[in-house]
mmCIF file of C-alpha atoms in Angstrom:
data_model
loop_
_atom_site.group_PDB
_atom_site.id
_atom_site.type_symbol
_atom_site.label_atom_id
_atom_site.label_comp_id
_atom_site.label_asym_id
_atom_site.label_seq_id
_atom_site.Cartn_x
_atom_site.Cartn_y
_atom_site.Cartn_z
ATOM 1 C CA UNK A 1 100.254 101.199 110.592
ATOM 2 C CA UNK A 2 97.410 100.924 108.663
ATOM 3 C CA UNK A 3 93.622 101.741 109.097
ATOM 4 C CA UNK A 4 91.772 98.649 111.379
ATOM 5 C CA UNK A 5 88.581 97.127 109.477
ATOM 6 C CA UNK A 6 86.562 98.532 112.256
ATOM 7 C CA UNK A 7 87.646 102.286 111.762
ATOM 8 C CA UNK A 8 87.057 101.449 107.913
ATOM 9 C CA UNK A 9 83.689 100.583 108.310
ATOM 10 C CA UNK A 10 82.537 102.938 111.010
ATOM 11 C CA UNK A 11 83.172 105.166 107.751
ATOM 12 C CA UNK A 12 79.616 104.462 106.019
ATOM 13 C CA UNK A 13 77.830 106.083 109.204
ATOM 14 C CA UNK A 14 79.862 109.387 109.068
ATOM 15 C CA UNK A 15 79.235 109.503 105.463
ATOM 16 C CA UNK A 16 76.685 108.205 104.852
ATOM 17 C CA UNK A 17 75.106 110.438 107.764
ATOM 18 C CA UNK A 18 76.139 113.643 106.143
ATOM 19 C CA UNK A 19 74.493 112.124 103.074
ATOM 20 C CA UNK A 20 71.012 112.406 104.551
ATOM 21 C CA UNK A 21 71.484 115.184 106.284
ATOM 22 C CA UNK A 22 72.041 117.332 102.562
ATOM 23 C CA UNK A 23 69.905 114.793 100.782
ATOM 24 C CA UNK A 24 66.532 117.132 102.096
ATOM 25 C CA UNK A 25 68.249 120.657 101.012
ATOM 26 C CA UNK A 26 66.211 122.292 97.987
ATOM 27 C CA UNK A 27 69.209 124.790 96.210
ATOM 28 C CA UNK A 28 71.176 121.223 95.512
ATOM 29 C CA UNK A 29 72.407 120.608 92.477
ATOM 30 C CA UNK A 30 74.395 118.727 90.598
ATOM 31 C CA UNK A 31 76.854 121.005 90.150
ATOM 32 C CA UNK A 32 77.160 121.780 93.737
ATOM 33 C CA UNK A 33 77.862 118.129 94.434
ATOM 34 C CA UNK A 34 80.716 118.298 92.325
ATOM 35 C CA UNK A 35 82.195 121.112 93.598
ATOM 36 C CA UNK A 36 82.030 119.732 96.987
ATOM 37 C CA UNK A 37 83.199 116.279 95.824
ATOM 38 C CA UNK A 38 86.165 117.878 94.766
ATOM 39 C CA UNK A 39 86.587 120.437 97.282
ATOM 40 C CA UNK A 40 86.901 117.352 99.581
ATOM 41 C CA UNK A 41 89.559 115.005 97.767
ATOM 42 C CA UNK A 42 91.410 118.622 97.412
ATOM 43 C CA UNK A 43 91.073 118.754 100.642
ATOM 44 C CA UNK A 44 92.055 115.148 102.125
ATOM 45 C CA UNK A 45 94.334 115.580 99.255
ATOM 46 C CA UNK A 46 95.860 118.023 100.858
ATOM 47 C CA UNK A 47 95.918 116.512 104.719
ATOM 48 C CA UNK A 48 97.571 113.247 103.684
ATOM 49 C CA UNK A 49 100.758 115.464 101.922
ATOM 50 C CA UNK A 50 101.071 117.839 104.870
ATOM 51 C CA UNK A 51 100.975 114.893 107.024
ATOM 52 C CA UNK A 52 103.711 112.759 104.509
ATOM 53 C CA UNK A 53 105.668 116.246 104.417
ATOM 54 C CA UNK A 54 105.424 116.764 107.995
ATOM 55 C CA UNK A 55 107.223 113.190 108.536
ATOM 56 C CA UNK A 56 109.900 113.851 105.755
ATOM 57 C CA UNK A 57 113.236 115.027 105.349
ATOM 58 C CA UNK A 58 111.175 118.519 104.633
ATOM 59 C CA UNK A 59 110.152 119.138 108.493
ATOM 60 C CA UNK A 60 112.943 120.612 109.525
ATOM 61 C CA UNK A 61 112.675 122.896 106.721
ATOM 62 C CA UNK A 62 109.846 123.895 107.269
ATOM 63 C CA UNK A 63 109.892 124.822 110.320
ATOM 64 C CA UNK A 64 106.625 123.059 111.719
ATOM 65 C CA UNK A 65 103.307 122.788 111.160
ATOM 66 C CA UNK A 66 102.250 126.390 110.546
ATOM 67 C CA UNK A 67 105.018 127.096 107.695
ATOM 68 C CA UNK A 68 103.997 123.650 106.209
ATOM 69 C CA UNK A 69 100.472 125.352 105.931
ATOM 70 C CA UNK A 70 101.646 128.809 104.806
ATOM 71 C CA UNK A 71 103.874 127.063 102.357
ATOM 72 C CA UNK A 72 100.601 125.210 100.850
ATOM 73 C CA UNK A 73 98.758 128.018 100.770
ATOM 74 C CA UNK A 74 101.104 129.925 98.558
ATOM 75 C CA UNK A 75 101.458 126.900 96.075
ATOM 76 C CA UNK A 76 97.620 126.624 96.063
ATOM 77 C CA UNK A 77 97.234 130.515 94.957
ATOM 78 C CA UNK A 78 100.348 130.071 92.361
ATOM 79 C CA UNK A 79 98.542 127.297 91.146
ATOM 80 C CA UNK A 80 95.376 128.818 90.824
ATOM 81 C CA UNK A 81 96.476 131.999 88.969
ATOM 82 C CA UNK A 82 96.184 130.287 85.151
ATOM 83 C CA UNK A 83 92.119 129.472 86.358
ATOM 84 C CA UNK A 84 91.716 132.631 86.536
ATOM 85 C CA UNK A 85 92.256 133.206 83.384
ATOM 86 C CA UNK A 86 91.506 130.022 81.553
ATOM 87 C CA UNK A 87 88.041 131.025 83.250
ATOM 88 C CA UNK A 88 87.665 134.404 81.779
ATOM 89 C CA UNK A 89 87.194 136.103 85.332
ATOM 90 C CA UNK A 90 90.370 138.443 84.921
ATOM 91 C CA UNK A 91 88.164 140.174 82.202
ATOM 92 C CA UNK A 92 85.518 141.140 85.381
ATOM 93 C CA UNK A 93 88.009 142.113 87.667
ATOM 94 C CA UNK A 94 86.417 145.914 87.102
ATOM 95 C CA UNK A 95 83.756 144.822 88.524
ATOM 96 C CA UNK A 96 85.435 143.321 91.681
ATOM 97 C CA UNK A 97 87.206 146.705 91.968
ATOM 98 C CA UNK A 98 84.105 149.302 91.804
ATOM 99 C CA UNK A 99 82.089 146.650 94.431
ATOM 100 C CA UNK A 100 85.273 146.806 96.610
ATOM 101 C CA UNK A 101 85.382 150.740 96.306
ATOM 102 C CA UNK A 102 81.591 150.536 97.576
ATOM 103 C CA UNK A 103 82.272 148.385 99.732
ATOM 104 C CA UNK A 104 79.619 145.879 98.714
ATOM 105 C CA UNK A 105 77.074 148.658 97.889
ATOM 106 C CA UNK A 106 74.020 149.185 99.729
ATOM 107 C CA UNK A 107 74.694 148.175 104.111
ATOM 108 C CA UNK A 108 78.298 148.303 103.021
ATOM 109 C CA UNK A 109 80.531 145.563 105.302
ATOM 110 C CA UNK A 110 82.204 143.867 101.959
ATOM 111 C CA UNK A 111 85.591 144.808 102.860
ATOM 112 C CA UNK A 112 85.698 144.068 106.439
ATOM 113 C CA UNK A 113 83.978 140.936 105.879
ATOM 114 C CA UNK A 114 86.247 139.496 103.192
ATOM 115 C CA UNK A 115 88.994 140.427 105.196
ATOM 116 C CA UNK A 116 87.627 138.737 108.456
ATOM 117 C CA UNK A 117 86.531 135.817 106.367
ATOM 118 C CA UNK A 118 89.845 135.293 105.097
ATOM 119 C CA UNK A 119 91.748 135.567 108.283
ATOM 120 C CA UNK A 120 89.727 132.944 110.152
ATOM 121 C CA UNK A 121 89.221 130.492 107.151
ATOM 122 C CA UNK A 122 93.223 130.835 107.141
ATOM 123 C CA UNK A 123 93.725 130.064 111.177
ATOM 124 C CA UNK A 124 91.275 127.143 110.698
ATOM 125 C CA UNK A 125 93.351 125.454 108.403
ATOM 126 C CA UNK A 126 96.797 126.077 110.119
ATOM 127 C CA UNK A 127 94.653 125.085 113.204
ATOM 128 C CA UNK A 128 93.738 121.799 110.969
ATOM 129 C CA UNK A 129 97.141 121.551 109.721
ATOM 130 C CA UNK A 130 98.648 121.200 113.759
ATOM 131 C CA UNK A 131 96.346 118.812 114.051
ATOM 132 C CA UNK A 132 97.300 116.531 111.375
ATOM 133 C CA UNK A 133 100.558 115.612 113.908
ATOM 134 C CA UNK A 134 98.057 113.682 116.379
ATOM 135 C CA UNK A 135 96.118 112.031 113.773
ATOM 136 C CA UNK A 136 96.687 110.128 110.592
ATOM 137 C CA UNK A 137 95.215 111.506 107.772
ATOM 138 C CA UNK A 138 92.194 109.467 107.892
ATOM 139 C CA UNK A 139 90.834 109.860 110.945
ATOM 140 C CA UNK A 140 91.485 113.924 110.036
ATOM 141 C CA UNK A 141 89.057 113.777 106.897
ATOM 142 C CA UNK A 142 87.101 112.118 109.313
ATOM 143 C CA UNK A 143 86.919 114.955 111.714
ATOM 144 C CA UNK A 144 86.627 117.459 108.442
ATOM 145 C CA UNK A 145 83.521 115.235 107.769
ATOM 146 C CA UNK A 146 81.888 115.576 110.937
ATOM 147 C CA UNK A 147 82.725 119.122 111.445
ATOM 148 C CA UNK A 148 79.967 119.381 108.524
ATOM 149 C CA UNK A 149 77.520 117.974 110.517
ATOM 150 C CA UNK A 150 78.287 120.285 113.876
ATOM 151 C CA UNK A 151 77.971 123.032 110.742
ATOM 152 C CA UNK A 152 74.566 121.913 109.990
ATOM 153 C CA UNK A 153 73.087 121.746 113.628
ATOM 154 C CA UNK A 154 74.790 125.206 114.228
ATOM 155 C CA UNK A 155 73.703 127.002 110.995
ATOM 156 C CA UNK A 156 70.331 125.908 112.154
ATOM 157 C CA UNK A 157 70.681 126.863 116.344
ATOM 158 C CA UNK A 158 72.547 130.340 115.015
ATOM 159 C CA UNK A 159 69.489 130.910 112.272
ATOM 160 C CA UNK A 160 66.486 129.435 113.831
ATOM 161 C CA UNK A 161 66.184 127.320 111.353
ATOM 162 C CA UNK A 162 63.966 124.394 111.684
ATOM 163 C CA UNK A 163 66.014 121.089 111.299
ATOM 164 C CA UNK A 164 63.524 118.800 109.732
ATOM 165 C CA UNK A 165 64.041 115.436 110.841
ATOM 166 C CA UNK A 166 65.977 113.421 107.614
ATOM 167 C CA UNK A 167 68.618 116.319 108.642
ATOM 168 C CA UNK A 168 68.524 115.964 112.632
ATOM 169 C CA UNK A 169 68.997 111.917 112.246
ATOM 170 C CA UNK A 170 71.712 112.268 108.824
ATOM 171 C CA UNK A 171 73.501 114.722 111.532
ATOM 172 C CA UNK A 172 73.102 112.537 114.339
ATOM 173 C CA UNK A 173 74.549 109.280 112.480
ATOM 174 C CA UNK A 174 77.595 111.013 111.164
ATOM 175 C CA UNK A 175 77.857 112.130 114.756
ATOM 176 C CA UNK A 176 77.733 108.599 115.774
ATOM 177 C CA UNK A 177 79.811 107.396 113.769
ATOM 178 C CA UNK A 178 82.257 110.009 114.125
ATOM 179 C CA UNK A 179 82.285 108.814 118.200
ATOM 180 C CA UNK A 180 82.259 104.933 117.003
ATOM 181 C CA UNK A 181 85.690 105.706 114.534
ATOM 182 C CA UNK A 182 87.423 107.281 117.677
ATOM 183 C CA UNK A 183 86.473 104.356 120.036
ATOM 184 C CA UNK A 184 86.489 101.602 117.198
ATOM 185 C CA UNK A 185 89.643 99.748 118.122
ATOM 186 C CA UNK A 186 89.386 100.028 121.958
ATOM 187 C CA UNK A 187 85.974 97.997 121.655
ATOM 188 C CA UNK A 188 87.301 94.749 121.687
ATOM 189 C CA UNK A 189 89.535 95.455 124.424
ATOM 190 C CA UNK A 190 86.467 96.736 126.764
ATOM 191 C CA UNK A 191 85.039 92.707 125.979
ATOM 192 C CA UNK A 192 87.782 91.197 126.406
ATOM 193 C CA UNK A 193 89.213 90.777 123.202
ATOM 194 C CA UNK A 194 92.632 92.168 121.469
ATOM 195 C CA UNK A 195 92.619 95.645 120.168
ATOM 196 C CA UNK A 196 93.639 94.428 116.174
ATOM 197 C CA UNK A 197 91.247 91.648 115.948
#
């Protein structure tokens, strides 16, 4: 079962709306756009596996969706170990220790905040990772992309931030789309038509 051309192209809106929405932010950088580039193919990356892994011989080994997270997790930090090296921030880890001993210095909060941060960025994933069973993997990196834009318009409710309008309408188009991808292949169907046309 593949992807219809209609989901495919209801694609540009929800990227494309995300795209305008960040275009307007002043601390962006090249750098940053990397980073999330490849935080994102990591991350669909990722999605598409658990979801091929899921459907394998390995489910039953697993033991469902949350050990299939837990399981990724682990290989993710094993993997990770020689960057922190290769990177040189081993050699700093005295500094990571006396900031955690004051925890975070001046206001304090560091260590309960790390530890909260962790614990819910964890649950959303295994959260994500359930949900991978009722979608295919696109139409989950299409969620993960709209999420972003719910992010925005929250960030900016929770802040009182002003959302200036190239942000509002980026946010609103990925929005769109995001509605358009769900209902994309039912639309013929409502005129009339077949649903794979």
């Amino acid at each position: 079962n593949g992807v219809s051309w209609r989901k495919l192209l209801c694609l540009v809106p929800v990227i494309g709306g995300i795209a305008i929405a960040s275009a307007t932010e002043l601390d962006y950088t090249l750098a940053s756009f990397a980073a999330v580039s490849l935080a994102n193919l990591a991350a669909a990356f990722r999605g598409c596996e658990n979801k091929r892994v899921m459907a394998g011989e390995l489910q039953s080994a697993l033991g469902g969706e949350g050990n299939a997270y837990g399981v990724t997790t682990l290989w993710a930090a094993l993997l990770l170990l020689p960057a922190i090296f290769a990177t040189g921030e081993y050699e700093r880890r005295s500094e990571f220790v006396a900031l955690w001993r004051a925890d975070g210095g001046e206001g304090g909060g560091l260590r309960f905040n790390a530890v909260l941060s962790g614990l819910l960025f964890y649950l959303y994933n295994e959260v994500s990772t359930r949900a991978l069973r009722h979608l295919s993997g696109v139409g989950h990196s299409v969620a993960n992309t709209a999420k972003r834009a719910v992010v925005i318009v929250g960030s900016a409710v929770a802040f009182g931030e002003q959302m200036d309008r190239p942000k509002a309408v980026g946010c609103a188009i990925a929005i769109a789309g995001t509605f358009l991808y769900a209902i994309a292949d039912d639309i013929p169907r409502l005129g009339g038509g077949t649903k794979r046309d």
